[in-house]
Short mmCIF file of C-alpha atoms in Angstrom, two decimals:
data_model
loop_
_atom_site.label_atom_id
_atom_site.label_comp_id
_atom_site.label_asym_id
_atom_site.label_seq_id
_atom_site.Cartn_x
_atom_site.Cartn_y
_atom_site.Cartn_z
CA ASP A 1 8.48 -15.66 11.15
CA ALA A 2 9.40 -11.99 11.23
CA GLY A 3 7.31 -9.67 9.15
CA VAL A 4 8.53 -6.60 7.32
CA THR A 5 10.63 -4.37 9.55
CA GLN A 6 11.60 -0.75 9.05
CA SER A 7 13.94 1.65 10.80
CA PRO A 8 13.86 4.18 12.20
CA THR A 9 10.23 4.53 13.33
CA HIS A 10 10.37 8.31 13.50
CA LEU A 11 12.75 10.91 12.11
CA ILE A 12 12.96 14.69 12.20
CA LYS A 13 15.07 16.51 9.60
CA THR A 14 15.42 20.05 8.33
CA ARG A 15 15.02 21.29 4.78
CA GLY A 16 17.97 20.53 2.54
CA GLN A 17 19.17 17.57 4.57
CA GLN A 18 19.43 14.00 3.38
CA VAL A 19 17.77 10.94 4.93
CA THR A 20 18.17 7.16 4.64
CA LEU A 21 15.38 4.78 5.58
CA ARG A 22 15.84 1.03 5.91
CA CYS A 23 13.66 -2.00 5.30
CA SER A 24 14.02 -5.73 5.85
CA PRO A 25 11.53 -7.82 3.90
CA LYS A 26 9.46 -10.68 5.18
CA SER A 27 11.32 -13.98 5.21
CA GLY A 28 11.24 -15.61 1.75
CA HIS A 29 10.38 -12.41 -0.08
CA ASP A 30 12.71 -11.05 -2.75
CA THR A 31 10.98 -7.89 -3.92
CA VAL A 32 10.77 -4.61 -2.03
CA SER A 33 8.54 -1.67 -2.91
CA TRP A 34 8.54 1.76 -1.30
CA TYR A 35 5.49 3.98 -0.86
CA GLN A 36 4.94 7.50 0.45
CA GLN A 37 1.73 8.18 2.39
CA ALA A 38 0.77 11.76 3.14
CA LEU A 39 -1.69 12.42 5.94
CA GLY A 40 -5.21 11.47 4.92
CA GLN A 41 -4.13 10.00 1.59
CA GLY A 42 -3.51 6.56 0.19
CA PRO A 43 0.06 5.31 -0.25
CA GLN A 44 1.80 6.41 -3.46
CA PHE A 45 4.28 4.12 -5.21
CA ILE A 46 7.87 5.41 -5.26
CA PHE A 47 9.85 2.49 -6.72
CA GLN A 48 10.40 -1.24 -6.58
CA TYR A 49 13.58 -3.30 -6.27
CA TYR A 50 14.24 -6.85 -7.39
CA GLU A 51 17.59 -8.57 -7.83
CA GLU A 52 19.31 -5.42 -6.56
CA GLU A 53 17.95 -3.32 -9.41
CA GLU A 54 15.25 -0.67 -9.62
CA ARG A 55 12.61 -2.36 -11.76
CA GLN A 56 9.78 0.14 -11.71
CA ARG A 57 9.41 3.74 -10.63
CA GLY A 58 6.48 5.96 -9.80
CA ASN A 59 6.17 9.69 -10.38
CA PHE A 60 8.86 10.82 -7.94
CA PRO A 61 11.89 13.04 -8.65
CA ASP A 62 15.47 11.83 -8.78
CA ARG A 63 15.97 13.12 -5.23
CA PHE A 64 14.43 9.81 -4.27
CA SER A 65 16.82 6.92 -4.78
CA GLY A 66 17.20 3.46 -3.39
CA HIS A 67 19.22 0.35 -3.12
CA GLN A 68 18.65 -3.35 -2.55
CA PHE A 69 21.27 -5.56 -0.95
CA PRO A 70 22.05 -9.24 -1.65
CA ASN A 71 20.03 -10.23 1.44
CA TYR A 72 17.00 -8.46 -0.15
CA SER A 73 16.93 -5.64 2.40
CA SER A 74 16.56 -2.18 0.99
CA GLU A 75 17.25 1.48 1.62
CA LEU A 76 15.38 4.58 0.52
CA ASN A 77 17.41 7.78 0.24
CA VAL A 78 15.94 11.23 -0.11
CA ASN A 79 18.23 14.18 -0.86
CA ALA A 80 17.61 17.91 -0.52
CA LEU A 81 14.58 17.39 1.70
CA LEU A 82 11.55 19.62 1.19
CA LEU A 83 8.75 20.36 3.65
CA GLY A 84 6.45 18.39 1.36
CA ASP A 85 8.49 15.25 1.91
CA SER A 86 6.99 14.97 5.38
CA ALA A 87 5.02 11.73 5.29
CA LEU A 88 4.85 8.12 6.36
CA TYR A 89 7.23 6.03 4.27
CA LEU A 90 6.12 2.45 3.87
CA CYS A 91 8.08 -0.53 2.69
CA ALA A 92 6.24 -3.52 1.26
CA SER A 93 7.70 -6.89 0.41
CA SER A 94 6.47 -9.65 -1.83
CA PHE A 95 7.64 -12.74 -3.65
CA THR A 96 8.22 -12.57 -7.39
CA ARG A 97 5.04 -12.72 -9.44
CA GLN A 98 2.76 -12.87 -6.42
CA GLU A 99 0.24 -10.08 -6.13
CA THR A 100 0.06 -9.75 -2.36
CA GLN A 101 2.35 -7.17 -0.79
CA TYR A 102 2.99 -7.05 2.95
CA PHE A 103 3.70 -3.71 4.54
CA GLY A 104 6.06 -2.75 7.32
CA PRO A 105 5.09 -0.37 10.14
CA GLY A 106 6.57 2.60 8.28
CA THR A 107 8.93 5.45 9.08
CA ARG A 108 7.30 8.76 9.92
CA LEU A 109 9.46 11.58 8.53
CA LEU A 110 8.97 15.17 9.59
CA VAL A 111 10.83 17.88 7.67
CA LEU A 112 11.06 21.25 9.42
CA GLY B 1 -3.50 7.59 -15.91
CA GLN B 2 -5.23 5.85 -13.09
CA SER B 3 -7.97 6.97 -10.72
CA LEU B 4 -9.89 5.18 -8.01
CA GLU B 5 -12.99 6.50 -6.29
CA GLN B 6 -14.23 5.38 -2.90
CA PRO B 7 -16.34 7.17 -0.27
CA SER B 8 -14.30 9.23 2.16
CA GLU B 9 -16.25 8.25 5.27
CA VAL B 10 -18.75 5.60 6.34
CA THR B 11 -20.39 5.12 9.74
CA ALA B 12 -22.08 1.89 10.79
CA VAL B 13 -23.46 0.29 13.93
CA GLU B 14 -21.73 -2.54 15.77
CA GLY B 15 -23.06 -5.90 14.58
CA ALA B 16 -24.32 -4.50 11.28
CA ILE B 17 -23.08 -5.02 7.69
CA VAL B 18 -21.32 -2.33 5.71
CA GLN B 19 -20.28 -2.16 2.06
CA ILE B 20 -17.43 0.05 0.83
CA ASN B 21 -17.48 0.65 -2.91
CA CYS B 22 -14.58 1.30 -5.24
CA THR B 23 -14.73 2.34 -8.88
CA TYR B 24 -11.62 2.61 -10.98
CA GLN B 25 -10.39 3.99 -14.27
CA THR B 26 -7.01 2.63 -15.22
CA SER B 27 -4.92 2.04 -18.31
CA GLY B 28 -4.73 -1.69 -17.87
CA PHE B 29 -5.98 -3.77 -15.00
CA TYR B 30 -4.80 -7.00 -13.41
CA GLY B 31 -6.65 -7.18 -10.13
CA LEU B 32 -8.08 -5.34 -7.13
CA SER B 33 -6.84 -5.58 -3.57
CA TRP B 34 -8.20 -4.26 -0.30
CA TYR B 35 -6.12 -3.10 2.66
CA GLN B 36 -7.06 -2.07 6.20
CA GLN B 37 -5.10 0.58 8.05
CA HIS B 38 -5.61 1.58 11.67
CA ASP B 39 -4.49 5.02 12.76
CA GLY B 40 -0.72 5.06 13.08
CA GLY B 41 -0.41 1.56 11.67
CA ALA B 42 0.65 -0.09 8.43
CA PRO B 43 -1.75 -1.22 5.71
CA THR B 44 -2.77 -4.83 6.27
CA PHE B 45 -3.77 -7.03 3.34
CA LEU B 46 -7.42 -8.13 3.42
CA SER B 47 -8.28 -9.60 0.03
CA TYR B 48 -7.47 -9.83 -3.65
CA ASN B 49 -9.76 -10.29 -6.67
CA ALA B 50 -8.39 -11.03 -10.11
CA LEU B 51 -11.57 -12.53 -11.53
CA ASP B 52 -15.19 -11.40 -11.38
CA GLY B 53 -17.15 -12.58 -8.41
CA LEU B 54 -17.08 -12.77 -4.67
CA GLU B 55 -14.15 -13.78 -2.48
CA GLU B 56 -14.96 -14.56 1.15
CA THR B 57 -12.55 -14.55 4.08
CA GLY B 58 -14.30 -14.85 7.41
CA ARG B 59 -16.32 -11.72 8.14
CA PHE B 60 -14.85 -9.94 5.11
CA SER B 61 -15.87 -10.44 1.48
CA SER B 62 -14.73 -8.67 -1.65
CA PHE B 63 -16.42 -8.46 -5.01
CA LEU B 64 -15.18 -7.50 -8.44
CA SER B 65 -16.92 -6.71 -11.72
CA ARG B 66 -14.31 -6.07 -14.41
CA SER B 67 -16.92 -5.07 -16.98
CA ASP B 68 -18.21 -2.34 -14.65
CA SER B 69 -14.74 -1.36 -13.33
CA TYR B 70 -16.23 -1.73 -9.88
CA GLY B 71 -15.55 -3.59 -6.70
CA TYR B 72 -16.64 -3.55 -3.10
CA LEU B 73 -15.58 -4.73 0.31
CA LEU B 74 -18.28 -6.16 2.55
CA LEU B 75 -17.77 -6.32 6.29
CA GLN B 76 -20.23 -8.37 8.32
CA GLU B 77 -20.90 -8.54 12.05
CA LEU B 78 -19.09 -5.28 12.55
CA GLN B 79 -16.92 -4.94 15.63
CA MET B 80 -15.50 -1.81 17.22
CA LYS B 81 -12.01 -2.93 16.21
CA ASP B 82 -13.07 -2.67 12.55
CA SER B 83 -12.92 1.13 12.87
CA ALA B 84 -10.09 1.96 10.48
CA SER B 85 -9.35 3.25 6.99
CA TYR B 86 -9.95 0.89 4.11
CA PHE B 87 -8.14 1.26 0.79
CA CYS B 88 -8.86 -0.32 -2.53
CA ALA B 89 -5.78 -0.73 -4.71
CA VAL B 90 -5.48 -1.61 -8.35
CA ILE B 91 -2.78 -3.97 -9.56
CA LEU B 92 -1.53 -3.03 -13.01
CA PRO B 93 -0.25 -5.52 -15.58
CA ARG B 94 3.46 -4.92 -15.58
CA TRP B 95 6.55 -7.03 -15.19
CA GLY B 96 6.76 -9.27 -12.17
CA ASN B 97 5.31 -7.87 -8.99
CA THR B 98 3.23 -4.93 -9.96
CA PRO B 99 3.03 -1.81 -7.84
CA LEU B 100 -0.22 -0.97 -6.18
CA VAL B 101 -2.21 2.14 -7.09
CA PHE B 102 -4.25 3.11 -4.05
CA GLY B 103 -7.49 5.02 -3.66
CA LYS B 104 -7.68 7.78 -1.05
CA GLY B 105 -9.29 5.48 1.46
CA THR B 106 -12.59 5.19 3.28
CA ARG B 107 -12.63 5.93 6.97
CA LEU B 108 -15.02 3.51 8.69
CA SER B 109 -16.36 4.41 12.10
CA VAL B 110 -18.18 1.67 14.00
CA ILE B 111 -20.48 3.00 16.70
CA ALA B 112 -22.27 1.22 19.53
#
């Protein structure tokens, strides 16, 4: 049973560029949440997708957008990258109305 | 708003018991989860408390007191591999799968 997978593992971009991160949820899970984790901090909630719609959103600007596909996989897009967007981006999957979320290994983004 | 407080660092001896506390102030509360994260790794789910009391899973136990807005994670028979960051995370009462609000984490160092 595959767990949550994310790609790529590492990414280097320059300011102003755009990036797309991908996530495949754990088998049987239908909900995907994205988190940003800065160095030395706890993960911060970006948004959550269920039934291909954004259901909840944290305190992140519109530069952060996402998508969920019919197979429940998801993408996180960040436009007009800033230096402060450098972080570990984590995807977590869960099944509807269950509290436990399972995290993927993350994508480490460096913006130069 | 939401805030969670946990100690930034804890050091304990191999074989000993350590308790990591977490106090929270949130607008609404559904439950408290604990996650372990090794350096460079993803957060791994440890436990979840929705009701007051103690939940035990092997060497790890978690406690919740809703009236005191307080919880703790107890690690027994410490092993070197337990050296990691530990995060408490509040689950808020929203639709479906609720996003997690994380504390800043406690870095546990287990020494010989």
